[in-house]
Amino acid sequence: MDTGESTTVVIVGAGIAGLTLGNLLLRNGIDCVVVEKRSRAYVERRQRAGTIDARGVRMYREWGLEEVVESFFSSEMMGFRLDGEELPLVFGGDDTDDIAFCPQQVLVRNLTEVFLRDGGDLRFEAADVLLEGIDGERPRVRYRDALGSTKTVDCDYIAGCDGHHGVSRASIPAGVLTRHAHEYAYAWLSVLVDVPADPAAMAIHSRGMAGLIPRGTNASRLYLQCPADDTLAQWPDERIWSELEARFGTPVSTGPILDKRLVPLRSVVYSPMSYGRLYLLGDAAHLVPPMSAKGINLALNDTEVFARVVIRRAKETDSTLLDAYSETCLRHIWNYQAFAVWITELMHNAGDASYEGEFRRRIARAELERMLTSRTAKRLFDEFMAGVN
């Protein structure tokens, strides 16, 4: 049986963007419904990268949501090695004090608990989600619940927070959006291991880049630069550990490998970020390579911009900022896409010369050394890492 309902905003997707948006709207008296195709258990276990820059941490605090990040650990130091030599990579200055390293599933769990505790409407296992009438005055979201019943929710706006492969962007007619993309010539082998990593560590070596990033008390992600056409069969467990040790130039703790996958690196931006009453947030609208650690933070910026314009529209009947949503977000996104391309190519080209050649490798190393030794160069890097630029 189809039971029609009505709300102000339907949020598609219960990831960082969707749950943050739900909490911001709820705390400002804006009715919303969050629909998520996965189960709560699946969403709260999903392992993904997690660094919140200082701007993101302050955003949560300013909106009264400091409790969702208070359990995360911040770090002023990241271990960094160049050809086996240990070098300090210090996040210095007031702007970087609040950078938080967080397992993304913990942030999702915290946001979920706060949203439900405060009376939020969160619907897991919403299958076959359809967005209807998105170019009209009252769009509709239709889905099938866990019991097989069809549900419909009419709304003023739809926030598409369901990622790069979600239904939201796919619901926009062909030819409306322009896709801007940059593909990289290398990939990451991403490995989840049952080994603690504190602090985070990065290495540049002639064999390529490597990373060791915390993902919880007893879990870490290993990252190894590899050719874009590599296969998992080329990376047995023994090779992973030996390659990590070679690139760090020092013995590393080993342990059970829980998961491994190859991650293509790419930068993507869709423009505009809205169509009719549908607004795209986070990965539904853009991707950055994980080297930049800006995926969550761009999503949080979209979320805060959208929350503010919806709240203003509801309280002051002023749609000026809502109309400018895409333009406002894209200025910020392109600024950080530029940073993402720079830091990604710098860190990868400084290692394996097979991608750009020995000349480019040496140029990249000169840039890297300047970033580590020049106060002026380091200041710009700090600003981007903190999210204040």
Short mmCIF file of C-alpha atoms in Angstrom, two decimals:
data_model
loop_
_atom_site.label_atom_id
_atom_site.label_comp_id
_atom_site.label_asym_id
_atom_site.label_seq_id
_atom_site.Cartn_x
_atom_site.Cartn_y
_atom_site.Cartn_z
CA MET A 1 0.00 0.00 0.00
CA ASP A 2 1.30 3.43 -0.94
CA THR A 3 1.17 5.87 1.99
CA GLY A 4 1.86 9.44 0.93
CA GLU A 5 3.73 11.76 3.30
CA SER A 6 5.10 15.28 3.14
CA THR A 7 8.20 17.04 4.47
CA THR A 8 10.45 19.98 3.62
CA VAL A 9 13.62 18.13 2.59
CA VAL A 10 14.17 14.51 1.64
CA ILE A 11 17.81 13.54 2.06
CA VAL A 12 18.91 10.59 -0.07
CA GLY A 13 21.83 8.81 1.56
CA ALA A 14 22.93 8.37 5.19
CA GLY A 15 26.63 9.03 4.79
CA ILE A 16 28.57 11.95 6.26
CA ALA A 17 26.85 14.59 4.09
CA GLY A 18 23.32 13.25 4.53
CA LEU A 19 23.53 12.71 8.27
CA THR A 20 25.25 16.03 8.89
CA LEU A 21 22.60 17.83 6.84
CA GLY A 22 19.82 16.03 8.71
CA ASN A 23 21.25 17.12 12.05
CA LEU A 24 21.71 20.74 10.94
CA LEU A 25 18.16 21.00 9.62
CA LEU A 26 16.64 19.22 12.61
CA ARG A 27 18.32 21.64 15.03
CA ASN A 28 16.87 24.57 13.12
CA GLY A 29 13.28 23.42 12.93
CA ILE A 30 13.34 22.22 9.30
CA ASP A 31 11.45 18.97 8.74
CA CYS A 32 13.41 16.34 6.87
CA VAL A 33 13.44 12.62 6.12
CA VAL A 34 16.63 10.64 5.44
CA VAL A 35 16.34 7.52 3.25
CA GLU A 36 19.21 5.06 2.95
CA LYS A 37 19.27 1.91 0.83
CA ARG A 38 21.62 0.00 3.15
CA SER A 39 20.97 -1.33 6.64
CA ARG A 40 22.10 0.58 9.69
CA ALA A 41 24.61 -2.13 10.56
CA TYR A 42 26.16 -1.96 7.07
CA VAL A 43 26.44 1.83 7.07
CA GLU A 44 28.02 1.95 10.52
CA ARG A 45 30.63 -0.69 9.62
CA ARG A 46 31.58 0.75 6.22
CA GLN A 47 35.31 1.54 6.21
CA ARG A 48 36.29 4.74 4.45
CA ALA A 49 38.92 7.43 4.70
CA GLY A 50 38.48 9.92 7.48
CA THR A 51 40.25 13.21 8.04
CA ILE A 52 38.25 16.27 9.07
CA ASP A 53 40.09 19.52 8.59
CA ALA A 54 40.01 22.32 11.16
CA ARG A 55 37.24 24.09 9.26
CA GLY A 56 35.06 20.98 9.45
CA VAL A 57 35.68 20.49 13.18
CA ARG A 58 34.80 24.13 13.86
CA MET A 59 31.66 23.76 11.73
CA TYR A 60 30.37 20.95 13.94
CA ARG A 61 31.11 23.00 17.05
CA GLU A 62 29.44 26.14 15.71
CA TRP A 63 26.25 24.19 14.97
CA GLY A 64 26.22 22.60 18.42
CA LEU A 65 27.38 19.17 17.24
CA GLU A 66 30.78 19.04 18.91
CA GLU A 67 29.84 15.73 20.53
CA VAL A 68 30.11 13.90 17.20
CA VAL A 69 33.83 14.69 16.89
CA GLU A 70 34.95 15.00 20.50
CA SER A 71 36.17 11.40 20.66
CA PHE A 72 38.47 11.70 17.64
CA PHE A 73 42.17 12.28 17.99
CA SER A 74 43.98 15.25 16.53
CA SER A 75 47.60 15.26 15.47
CA GLU A 76 50.24 17.92 15.03
CA MET A 77 52.71 15.44 13.59
CA MET A 78 52.58 12.97 10.73
CA GLY A 79 55.47 10.60 10.28
CA PHE A 80 57.10 11.23 6.92
CA ARG A 81 59.99 9.44 5.24
CA LEU A 82 61.88 10.32 2.07
CA ASP A 83 64.03 7.46 0.73
CA GLY A 84 64.01 5.94 4.18
CA GLU A 85 65.07 9.12 5.96
CA GLU A 86 62.64 10.31 8.63
CA LEU A 87 61.49 13.91 8.20
CA PRO A 88 58.97 15.83 10.30
CA LEU A 89 55.76 16.89 8.62
CA VAL A 90 54.30 19.20 11.22
CA PHE A 91 50.86 20.79 10.95
CA GLY A 92 51.75 24.08 12.55
CA GLY A 93 49.88 27.23 13.53
CA ASP A 94 46.54 28.06 15.06
CA ASP A 95 44.61 27.16 11.91
CA THR A 96 45.66 23.50 12.08
CA ASP A 97 45.11 22.83 15.77
CA ASP A 98 41.68 21.27 15.24
CA ILE A 99 42.49 18.79 12.45
CA ALA A 100 40.93 15.47 13.48
CA PHE A 101 41.75 11.98 12.21
CA CYS A 102 38.66 9.85 12.43
CA PRO A 103 37.43 6.43 11.31
CA GLN A 104 34.56 7.49 9.07
CA GLN A 105 32.29 4.76 10.38
CA VAL A 106 32.67 6.23 13.89
CA LEU A 107 31.57 9.67 12.67
CA VAL A 108 28.62 8.06 10.87
CA ARG A 109 27.65 6.19 14.02
CA ASN A 110 27.89 9.35 16.14
CA LEU A 111 25.83 11.39 13.68
CA THR A 112 23.22 8.63 13.48
CA GLU A 113 22.88 8.36 17.23
CA VAL A 114 22.50 12.12 17.71
CA PHE A 115 20.00 12.43 14.86
CA LEU A 116 17.78 9.63 16.18
CA ARG A 117 18.13 10.77 19.78
CA ASP A 118 16.88 14.22 18.82
CA GLY A 119 13.85 12.86 16.97
CA GLY A 120 15.18 12.62 13.43
CA ASP A 121 13.39 10.52 10.80
CA LEU A 122 15.95 8.06 9.39
CA ARG A 123 14.79 5.18 7.19
CA PHE A 124 17.25 2.40 6.43
CA GLU A 125 16.79 -0.35 3.83
CA ALA A 126 14.88 1.93 1.47
CA ALA A 127 15.04 -0.02 -1.79
CA ASP A 128 14.39 1.05 -5.38
CA VAL A 129 14.50 4.78 -4.62
CA LEU A 130 13.01 6.93 -7.38
CA LEU A 131 13.07 10.71 -7.62
CA GLU A 132 9.99 12.07 -9.39
CA GLY A 133 9.01 15.54 -10.53
CA ILE A 134 12.35 17.08 -9.61
CA ASP A 135 11.77 19.94 -12.04
CA GLY A 136 8.37 20.78 -10.49
CA GLU A 137 7.24 22.66 -7.38
CA ARG A 138 6.78 19.54 -5.22
CA PRO A 139 9.10 16.67 -6.11
CA ARG A 140 8.46 13.20 -4.74
CA VAL A 141 10.71 10.43 -3.48
CA ARG A 142 9.32 6.93 -3.89
CA TYR A 143 10.88 3.81 -2.34
CA ARG A 144 10.10 0.35 -1.04
CA ASP A 145 10.62 -0.28 2.67
CA ALA A 146 12.04 -3.39 4.35
CA LEU A 147 8.58 -4.97 4.49
CA GLY A 148 8.01 -4.47 0.76
CA SER A 149 5.53 -1.60 1.08
CA THR A 150 5.79 1.33 -1.33
CA LYS A 151 6.26 4.69 0.35
CA THR A 152 6.14 8.18 -1.15
CA VAL A 153 7.30 11.43 0.39
CA ASP A 154 6.48 14.79 -1.20
CA CYS A 155 8.86 17.61 -0.38
CA ASP A 156 10.11 21.07 -1.26
CA TYR A 157 13.69 19.98 -1.93
CA ILE A 158 15.69 16.81 -2.43
CA ALA A 159 19.30 16.65 -1.21
CA GLY A 160 21.23 14.03 -3.19
CA CYS A 161 23.85 12.73 -0.73
CA ASP A 162 24.10 9.19 -2.09
CA GLY A 163 27.55 9.23 -3.62
CA HIS A 164 29.11 8.93 -7.03
CA HIS A 165 27.04 5.90 -8.08
CA GLY A 166 23.77 6.91 -6.42
CA VAL A 167 20.34 7.51 -7.91
CA SER A 168 20.36 11.29 -7.36
CA ARG A 169 22.70 12.45 -10.10
CA ALA A 170 21.44 9.66 -12.37
CA SER A 171 17.94 11.18 -12.09
CA ILE A 172 19.02 14.38 -13.83
CA PRO A 173 18.24 14.34 -17.58
CA ALA A 174 21.11 13.74 -19.97
CA GLY A 175 22.80 16.87 -21.23
CA VAL A 176 22.05 19.00 -18.18
CA LEU A 177 25.33 18.41 -16.34
CA THR A 178 28.85 18.90 -17.59
CA ARG A 179 31.42 16.41 -16.31
CA HIS A 180 34.96 17.70 -15.78
CA ALA A 181 37.49 14.98 -15.01
CA HIS A 182 41.18 14.25 -14.68
CA GLU A 183 42.43 10.65 -14.61
CA TYR A 184 45.79 9.81 -13.05
CA ALA A 185 48.33 7.39 -14.51
CA TYR A 186 48.67 5.45 -11.26
CA ALA A 187 46.41 3.84 -8.68
CA TRP A 188 46.48 2.89 -5.01
CA LEU A 189 46.50 -0.58 -3.61
CA SER A 190 44.35 -0.04 -0.49
CA VAL A 191 44.75 -2.66 2.22
CA LEU A 192 42.84 -2.91 5.52
CA VAL A 193 44.98 -4.58 8.20
CA ASP A 194 44.48 -5.60 11.81
CA VAL A 195 47.44 -3.48 12.95
CA PRO A 196 47.33 -0.19 14.91
CA ALA A 197 48.92 2.87 13.27
CA ASP A 198 49.56 5.96 15.38
CA PRO A 199 50.60 8.39 14.18
CA ALA A 200 49.73 8.39 10.51
CA ALA A 201 52.77 7.97 8.29
CA MET A 202 53.67 8.65 4.66
CA ALA A 203 56.70 7.62 2.63
CA ILE A 204 58.18 8.68 -0.69
CA HIS A 205 60.62 6.28 -2.30
CA SER A 206 62.00 5.52 -5.75
CA ARG A 207 59.61 2.52 -5.71
CA GLY A 208 56.62 4.84 -5.22
CA MET A 209 54.52 6.37 -2.46
CA ALA A 210 53.26 4.49 0.59
CA GLY A 211 50.94 5.39 3.45
CA LEU A 212 49.92 3.95 6.80
CA ILE A 213 46.76 5.57 8.18
CA PRO A 214 44.80 4.77 11.39
CA ARG A 215 41.28 3.40 10.98
CA GLY A 216 40.46 2.74 14.62
CA THR A 217 42.11 1.36 17.73
CA ASN A 218 43.37 -1.83 16.10
CA ALA A 219 42.98 -1.23 12.38
CA SER A 220 44.91 0.64 9.72
CA ARG A 221 44.81 1.27 6.00
CA LEU A 222 47.95 0.69 3.97
CA TYR A 223 48.30 2.49 0.67
CA LEU A 224 50.82 1.58 -2.01
CA GLN A 225 51.22 3.46 -5.28
CA CYS A 226 51.04 1.08 -8.22
CA PRO A 227 50.44 1.18 -11.99
CA ALA A 228 46.82 1.85 -12.92
CA ASP A 229 46.55 -1.48 -14.75
CA ASP A 230 47.78 -3.67 -11.89
CA THR A 231 45.57 -6.52 -10.64
CA LEU A 232 45.07 -7.88 -7.12
CA ALA A 233 46.65 -11.15 -8.24
CA GLN A 234 49.94 -9.25 -8.57
CA TRP A 235 49.79 -8.28 -4.89
CA PRO A 236 49.95 -11.34 -2.61
CA ASP A 237 50.20 -10.62 1.11
CA GLU A 238 53.96 -11.23 1.24
CA ARG A 239 54.63 -8.66 -1.46
CA ILE A 240 52.48 -6.05 0.29
CA TRP A 241 54.48 -6.25 3.53
CA SER A 242 57.87 -6.37 1.82
CA GLU A 243 56.99 -3.41 -0.42
CA LEU A 244 55.73 -1.36 2.52
CA GLU A 245 58.94 -2.02 4.44
CA ALA A 246 61.08 -1.16 1.41
CA ARG A 247 59.34 2.16 0.84
CA PHE A 248 59.44 3.18 4.50
CA GLY A 249 63.03 2.00 4.80
CA THR A 250 62.39 0.56 8.24
CA PRO A 251 60.73 -2.55 9.70
CA VAL A 252 56.92 -2.30 9.94
CA SER A 253 54.46 -4.16 12.14
CA THR A 254 52.62 -6.89 10.26
CA GLY A 255 49.30 -8.55 10.94
CA PRO A 256 46.21 -10.08 9.36
CA ILE A 257 45.09 -8.53 6.07
CA LEU A 258 41.33 -8.06 6.20
CA ASP A 259 40.65 -6.54 2.79
CA LYS A 260 42.51 -5.29 -0.26
CA ARG A 261 41.38 -3.45 -3.34
CA LEU A 262 42.72 -1.32 -6.16
CA VAL A 263 41.57 2.30 -6.12
CA PRO A 264 41.79 4.36 -9.34
CA LEU A 265 42.71 7.98 -8.70
CA ARG A 266 40.67 10.67 -10.40
CA SER A 267 39.36 14.18 -9.95
CA VAL A 268 35.74 14.78 -11.03
CA VAL A 269 33.41 17.78 -10.89
CA TYR A 270 29.83 17.94 -12.17
CA SER A 271 28.38 21.33 -13.01
CA PRO A 272 25.88 22.67 -12.10
CA MET A 273 25.24 20.96 -8.77
CA SER A 274 21.48 21.29 -8.96
CA TYR A 275 18.54 20.71 -11.27
CA GLY A 276 15.07 21.89 -10.43
CA ARG A 277 14.45 21.03 -6.79
CA LEU A 278 17.28 18.46 -6.63
CA TYR A 279 20.61 19.54 -5.11
CA LEU A 280 23.75 17.40 -5.22
CA LEU A 281 26.08 17.24 -2.22
CA GLY A 282 29.42 15.52 -1.67
CA ASP A 283 30.52 12.65 -3.90
CA ALA A 284 27.31 12.89 -5.92
CA ALA A 285 28.74 16.11 -7.34
CA HIS A 286 32.52 15.74 -7.12
CA LEU A 287 35.43 13.43 -6.32
CA VAL A 288 38.97 14.21 -5.23
CA PRO A 289 41.87 11.74 -5.02
CA PRO A 290 42.34 10.45 -1.46
CA MET A 291 45.87 11.86 -1.28
CA SER A 292 44.35 15.31 -0.69
CA ALA A 293 42.25 14.14 2.30
CA LYS A 294 39.52 16.56 1.21
CA GLY A 295 36.58 14.32 0.29
CA ILE A 296 34.78 14.66 3.64
CA ASN A 297 35.58 18.35 3.89
CA LEU A 298 34.19 19.27 0.49
CA ALA A 299 31.04 17.33 1.39
CA LEU A 300 30.77 19.21 4.69
CA ASN A 301 31.13 22.55 2.90
CA ASP A 302 28.31 21.61 0.49
CA THR A 303 26.23 20.53 3.46
CA GLU A 304 26.70 23.73 5.42
CA VAL A 305 26.01 25.91 2.38
CA PHE A 306 22.83 23.97 1.58
CA ALA A 307 21.63 23.97 5.19
CA ARG A 308 22.08 27.73 5.48
CA VAL A 309 20.22 28.52 2.27
CA VAL A 310 17.29 26.20 3.11
CA ILE A 311 17.01 27.66 6.61
CA ARG A 312 17.11 31.18 5.22
CA ARG A 313 14.52 30.32 2.59
CA ALA A 314 12.21 28.89 5.26
CA LYS A 315 12.61 31.72 7.74
CA GLU A 316 12.89 34.73 5.46
CA THR A 317 11.31 33.45 2.21
CA ASP A 318 14.54 34.54 0.53
CA SER A 319 15.62 32.21 -2.28
CA THR A 320 18.60 34.29 -3.47
CA LEU A 321 21.19 32.09 -1.76
CA LEU A 322 19.37 28.93 -2.78
CA ASP A 323 19.58 29.97 -6.41
CA ALA A 324 23.33 30.55 -5.97
CA TYR A 325 23.99 27.19 -4.25
CA SER A 326 25.88 25.61 -7.13
CA GLU A 327 27.99 28.67 -7.90
CA THR A 328 28.87 29.13 -4.22
CA CYS A 329 29.98 25.53 -3.77
CA LEU A 330 31.86 25.28 -7.04
CA ARG A 331 34.16 28.20 -6.20
CA HIS A 332 35.29 26.31 -3.11
CA ILE A 333 35.44 22.96 -4.92
CA TRP A 334 37.67 24.17 -7.74
CA ASN A 335 40.05 25.77 -5.25
CA TYR A 336 40.50 22.42 -3.55
CA GLN A 337 40.57 20.46 -6.80
CA ALA A 338 43.62 22.54 -7.68
CA PHE A 339 45.20 21.61 -4.35
CA ALA A 340 44.25 17.94 -4.81
CA VAL A 341 45.86 17.72 -8.25
CA TRP A 342 49.01 19.46 -6.98
CA ILE A 343 49.53 17.34 -3.85
CA THR A 344 48.62 14.09 -5.65
CA GLU A 345 51.03 14.64 -8.54
CA LEU A 346 53.72 15.97 -6.21
CA MET A 347 53.66 12.96 -3.89
CA HIS A 348 53.42 10.37 -6.66
CA ASN A 349 55.85 11.90 -9.14
CA ALA A 350 58.42 12.37 -6.38
CA GLY A 351 58.62 8.59 -6.19
CA ASP A 352 58.47 6.29 -9.19
CA ALA A 353 59.91 8.03 -12.26
CA SER A 354 58.12 5.71 -14.70
CA TYR A 355 55.04 7.95 -14.89
CA GLU A 356 56.51 11.33 -15.78
CA GLY A 357 60.20 10.59 -16.18
CA GLU A 358 63.32 11.42 -14.19
CA PHE A 359 63.13 15.17 -14.85
CA ARG A 360 59.61 15.42 -13.42
CA ARG A 361 60.60 13.23 -10.48
CA ARG A 362 63.44 15.56 -9.55
CA ILE A 363 61.23 18.64 -9.92
CA ALA A 364 58.65 17.05 -7.65
CA ARG A 365 61.29 16.25 -5.06
CA ALA A 366 62.53 19.82 -5.13
CA GLU A 367 58.97 21.02 -4.52
CA LEU A 368 58.54 18.53 -1.70
CA GLU A 369 61.76 19.58 0.02
CA ARG A 370 60.78 23.24 -0.29
CA MET A 371 57.42 22.48 1.31
CA LEU A 372 59.20 20.81 4.22
CA THR A 373 61.86 23.49 4.74
CA SER A 374 60.37 26.84 3.65
CA ARG A 375 58.14 28.58 6.16
CA THR A 376 56.33 30.43 3.38
CA ALA A 377 55.67 27.31 1.30
CA LYS A 378 54.68 25.39 4.41
CA ARG A 379 52.18 28.08 5.40
CA LEU A 380 50.19 27.64 2.19
CA PHE A 381 50.20 23.87 2.65
CA ASP A 382 48.98 24.29 6.23
CA GLU A 383 46.13 26.56 5.08
CA PHE A 384 44.90 24.00 2.59
CA MET A 385 45.19 21.16 5.10
CA ALA A 386 43.28 23.20 7.67
CA GLY A 387 40.61 24.22 5.18
CA VAL A 388 40.96 27.95 5.73
CA ASN A 389 41.89 28.82 2.16
#
